[in-house]
Coordinates of C-alpha atoms in Angstrom, one line a residue:
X5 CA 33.3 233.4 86.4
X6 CA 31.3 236.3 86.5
X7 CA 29.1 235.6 83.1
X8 CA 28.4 232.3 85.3
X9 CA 27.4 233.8 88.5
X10 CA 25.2 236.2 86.3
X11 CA 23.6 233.3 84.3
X12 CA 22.9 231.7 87.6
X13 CA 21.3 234.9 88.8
X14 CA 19.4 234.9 85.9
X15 CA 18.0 231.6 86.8
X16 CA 16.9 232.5 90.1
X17 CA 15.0 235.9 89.1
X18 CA 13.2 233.9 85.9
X19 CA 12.1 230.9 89.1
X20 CA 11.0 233.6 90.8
X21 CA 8.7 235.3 88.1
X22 CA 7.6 231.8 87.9
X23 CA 6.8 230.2 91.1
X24 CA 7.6 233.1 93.8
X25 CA 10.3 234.4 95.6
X26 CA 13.5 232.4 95.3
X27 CA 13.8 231.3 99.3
X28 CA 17.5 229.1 100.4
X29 CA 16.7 226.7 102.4
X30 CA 18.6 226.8 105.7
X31 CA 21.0 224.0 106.6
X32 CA 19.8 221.9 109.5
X33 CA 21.6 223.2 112.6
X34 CA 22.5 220.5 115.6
X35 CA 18.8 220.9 117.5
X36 CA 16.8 220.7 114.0
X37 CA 18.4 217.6 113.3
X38 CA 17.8 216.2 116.6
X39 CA 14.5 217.1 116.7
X40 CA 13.6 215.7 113.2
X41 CA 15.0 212.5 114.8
X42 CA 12.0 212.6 116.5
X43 CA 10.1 212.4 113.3
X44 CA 8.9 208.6 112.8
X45 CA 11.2 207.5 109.3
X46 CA 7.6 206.1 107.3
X47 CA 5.8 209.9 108.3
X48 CA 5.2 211.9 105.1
X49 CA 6.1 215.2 106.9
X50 CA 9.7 214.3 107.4
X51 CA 10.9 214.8 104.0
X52 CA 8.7 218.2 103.5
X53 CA 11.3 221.0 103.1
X54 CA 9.5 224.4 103.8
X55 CA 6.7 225.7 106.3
X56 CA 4.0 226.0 103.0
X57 CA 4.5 222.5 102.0
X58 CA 3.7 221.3 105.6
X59 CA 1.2 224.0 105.8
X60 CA -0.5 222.5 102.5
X61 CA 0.1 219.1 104.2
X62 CA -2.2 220.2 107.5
X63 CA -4.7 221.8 105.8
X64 CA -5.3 219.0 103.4
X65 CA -5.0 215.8 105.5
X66 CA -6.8 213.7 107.8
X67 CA -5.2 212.5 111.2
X68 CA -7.4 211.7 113.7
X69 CA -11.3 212.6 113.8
X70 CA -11.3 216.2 115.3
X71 CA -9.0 217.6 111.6
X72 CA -12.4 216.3 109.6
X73 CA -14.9 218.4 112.2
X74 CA -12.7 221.6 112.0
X75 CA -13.4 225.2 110.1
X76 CA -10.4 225.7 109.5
X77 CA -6.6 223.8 111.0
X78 CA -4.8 226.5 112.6
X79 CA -0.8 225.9 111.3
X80 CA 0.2 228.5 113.6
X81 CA 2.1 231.9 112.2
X82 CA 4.7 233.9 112.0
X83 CA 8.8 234.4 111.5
X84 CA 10.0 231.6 109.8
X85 CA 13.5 232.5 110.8
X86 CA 12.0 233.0 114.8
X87 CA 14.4 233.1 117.7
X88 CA 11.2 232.2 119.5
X89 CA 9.4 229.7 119.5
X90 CA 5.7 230.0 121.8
X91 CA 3.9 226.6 121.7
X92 CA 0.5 226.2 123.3
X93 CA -1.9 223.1 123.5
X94 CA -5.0 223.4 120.7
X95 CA -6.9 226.4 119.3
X96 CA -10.0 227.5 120.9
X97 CA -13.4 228.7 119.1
X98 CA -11.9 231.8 117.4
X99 CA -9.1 230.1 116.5
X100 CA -11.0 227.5 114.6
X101 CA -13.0 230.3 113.0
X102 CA -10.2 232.4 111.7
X103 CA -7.5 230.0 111.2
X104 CA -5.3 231.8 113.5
X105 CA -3.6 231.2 116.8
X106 CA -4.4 232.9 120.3
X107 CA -6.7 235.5 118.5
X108 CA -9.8 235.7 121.2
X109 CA -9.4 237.3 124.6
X110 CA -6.2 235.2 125.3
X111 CA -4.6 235.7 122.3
X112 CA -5.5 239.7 123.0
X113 CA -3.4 239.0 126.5
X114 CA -0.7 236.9 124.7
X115 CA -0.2 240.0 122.6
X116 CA 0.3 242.1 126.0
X117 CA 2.1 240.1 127.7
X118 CA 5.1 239.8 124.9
X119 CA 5.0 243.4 124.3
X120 CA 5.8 244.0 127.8
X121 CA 9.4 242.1 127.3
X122 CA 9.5 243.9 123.8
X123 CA 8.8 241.5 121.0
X124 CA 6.3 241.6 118.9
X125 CA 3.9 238.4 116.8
X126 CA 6.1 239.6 113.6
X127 CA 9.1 238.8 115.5
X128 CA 8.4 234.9 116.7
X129 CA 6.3 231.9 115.5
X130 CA 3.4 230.9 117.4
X131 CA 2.2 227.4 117.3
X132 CA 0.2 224.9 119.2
X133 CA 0.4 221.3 119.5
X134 CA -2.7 220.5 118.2
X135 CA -3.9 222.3 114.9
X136 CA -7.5 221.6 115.1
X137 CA -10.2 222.5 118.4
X138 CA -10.9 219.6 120.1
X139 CA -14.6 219.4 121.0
X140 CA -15.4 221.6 123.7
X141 CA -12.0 223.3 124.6
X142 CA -11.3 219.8 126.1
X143 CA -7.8 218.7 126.7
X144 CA -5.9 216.8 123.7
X145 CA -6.2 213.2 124.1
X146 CA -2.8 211.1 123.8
X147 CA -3.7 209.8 120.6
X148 CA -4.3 213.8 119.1
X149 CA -1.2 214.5 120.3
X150 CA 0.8 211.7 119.1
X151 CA -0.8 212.4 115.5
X152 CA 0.3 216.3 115.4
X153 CA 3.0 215.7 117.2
X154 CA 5.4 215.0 114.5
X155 CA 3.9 218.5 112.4
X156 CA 4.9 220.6 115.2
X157 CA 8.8 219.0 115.2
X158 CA 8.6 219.9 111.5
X159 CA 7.6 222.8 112.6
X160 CA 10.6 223.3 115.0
X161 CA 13.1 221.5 111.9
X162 CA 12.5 224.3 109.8
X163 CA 11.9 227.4 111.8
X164 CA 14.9 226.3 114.2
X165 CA 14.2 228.7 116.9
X166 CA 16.8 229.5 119.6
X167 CA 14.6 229.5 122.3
X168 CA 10.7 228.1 123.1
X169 CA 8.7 229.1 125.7
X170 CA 5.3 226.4 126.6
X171 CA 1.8 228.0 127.3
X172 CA 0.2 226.2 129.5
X173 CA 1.0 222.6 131.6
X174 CA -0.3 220.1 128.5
X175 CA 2.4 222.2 125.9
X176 CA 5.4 221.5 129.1
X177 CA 4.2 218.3 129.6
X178 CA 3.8 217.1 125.9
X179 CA 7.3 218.5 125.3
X180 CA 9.0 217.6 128.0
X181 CA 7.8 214.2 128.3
X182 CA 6.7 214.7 131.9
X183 CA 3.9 214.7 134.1
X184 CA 4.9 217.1 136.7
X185 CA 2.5 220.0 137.7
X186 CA 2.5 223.1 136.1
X187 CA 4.5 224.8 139.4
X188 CA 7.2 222.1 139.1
X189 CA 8.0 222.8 135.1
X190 CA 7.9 226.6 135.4
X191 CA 10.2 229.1 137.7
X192 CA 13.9 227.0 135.4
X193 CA 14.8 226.9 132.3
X194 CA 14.6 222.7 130.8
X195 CA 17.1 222.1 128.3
X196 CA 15.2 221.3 125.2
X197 CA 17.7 218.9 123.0
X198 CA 20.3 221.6 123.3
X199 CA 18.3 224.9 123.2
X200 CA 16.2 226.5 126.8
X201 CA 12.6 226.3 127.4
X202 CA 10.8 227.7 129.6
X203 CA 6.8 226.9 130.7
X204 CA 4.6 229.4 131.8
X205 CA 0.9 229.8 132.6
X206 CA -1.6 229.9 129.3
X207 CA -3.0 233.1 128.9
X208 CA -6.3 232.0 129.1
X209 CA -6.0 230.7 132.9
X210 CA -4.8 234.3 133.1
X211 CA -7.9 235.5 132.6
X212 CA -9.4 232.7 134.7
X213 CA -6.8 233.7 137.7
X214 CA -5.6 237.3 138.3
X215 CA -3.0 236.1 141.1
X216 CA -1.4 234.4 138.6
X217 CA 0.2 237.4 136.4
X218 CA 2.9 237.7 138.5
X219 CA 4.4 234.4 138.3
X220 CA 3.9 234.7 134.8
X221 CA 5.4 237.6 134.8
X222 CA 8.6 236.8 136.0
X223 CA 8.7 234.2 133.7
X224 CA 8.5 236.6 130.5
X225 CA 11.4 238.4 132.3
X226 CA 13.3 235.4 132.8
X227 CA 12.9 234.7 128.9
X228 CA 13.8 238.3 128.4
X229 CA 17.2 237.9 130.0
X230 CA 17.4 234.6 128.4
X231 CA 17.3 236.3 124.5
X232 CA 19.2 239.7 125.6
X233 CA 22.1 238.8 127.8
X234 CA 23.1 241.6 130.3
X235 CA 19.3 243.1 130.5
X236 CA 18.8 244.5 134.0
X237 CA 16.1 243.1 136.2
X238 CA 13.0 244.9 136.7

């Protein structure tokens, strides 16, 4: 038994010399297999198995007309083992430039505003629902959405965060399925096929709207008690 369990280690270390670092892949928990439900049976990113294959698959596909007038598709980044799960709308100018999420003056803010509950970028995965700009900073149209919509349930599938948390009324919305103002998805937490979400306001209407920090504010802290049970109120 042990010359077997040292052949198969073997085997690992000369795949990873090879092709990378050997990586398990996680078994699908009960809200990463409901949420890959979600994932129409004939779509291609269904049967991809790890965050670079889907990343490959973004970068180098087609969906709608906005992917083939990008700089760069912004995947999104960060813990692929992420308790948390922030999901916005679309990247903006500098995201399109760098390939990055929320890395202008709202991402600056984002980075703020999750250091003041004590996590850090390293520690979650941020994504948005659409992974090119649409022109203009406009809203995602229907159809966008529909077409990235099943990359960011992969997304979820393989990351299969514990808890998400929606910038901005079009990420609640998309998610949730509703059409209910931004002050009637905020302020509770939504189950979210068995795991919490919360919606909260998008950094960048932050910047637009100073008197809106506060609400925001208590819902960072209502995530905070959410992901550390017992924490005392501030």
């Amino acid at each position: 038994m042990v010359e077997l369990l040292r052949g198969l280690r073997d085997c690992l270390y000369a795949e990873a010399e090879m092709h990378g670092p050997f990586v398990p892949v996680e078994p699908l928990n009960g809200f990463a297999k409901r949420i890959t439900n979600l994932i129409p049976s004939e779509n291609p990113v269904r049967a991809l198995t790890s965050l670079e294959d889907l990343r490959q698959y973004v970068a180098n596909v087609t969906l709608i007309p906005i992917d083939a007038a990008r700089t760069n598709a912004v995947f999104g980044e960060g813990n692929p083992r992420a308790r948390i799960m922030l999901v916005g709308e679309a990247p903006g100018a500098d995201e399109d430039r760098l390939g990055r999420p929320f890395v202008g003056r709202a991402g600056k803010l984002l980075d703020k505003m999750i250091a003041a509950i004590g996590l850090s970028r390293e520690e979650l995965f941020i994504a948005n629902i659409l992974k090119s700009r649409p022109p203009g900073n406009r809203n995602p149209e229907p159809q966008e959405i529909a077409a990235h919509l099943p990359v960011l349930y992969k997304q979820m599938a393989l990351i299969q965060p514990k808890f998400i948390l929606c910038l901005g009324k079009v990420a609640g919305q998309t998610l949730l399925n509703s059409k209910g103002t931004l002050g009637s998805l905020r302020g509770k937490i939504h189950d979210y096929h068995g795991i919490p979400l919360l919606v909260t306001y998008h950094p960048a209407a932050l910047l637009r709207n100073q008197r809106w920090k506060r609400p925001a504010w208590e819902d960072l802290q209502r995530l905070q008690k959410l992901y550390t049970p017992g924490i005392a109120p501030q």
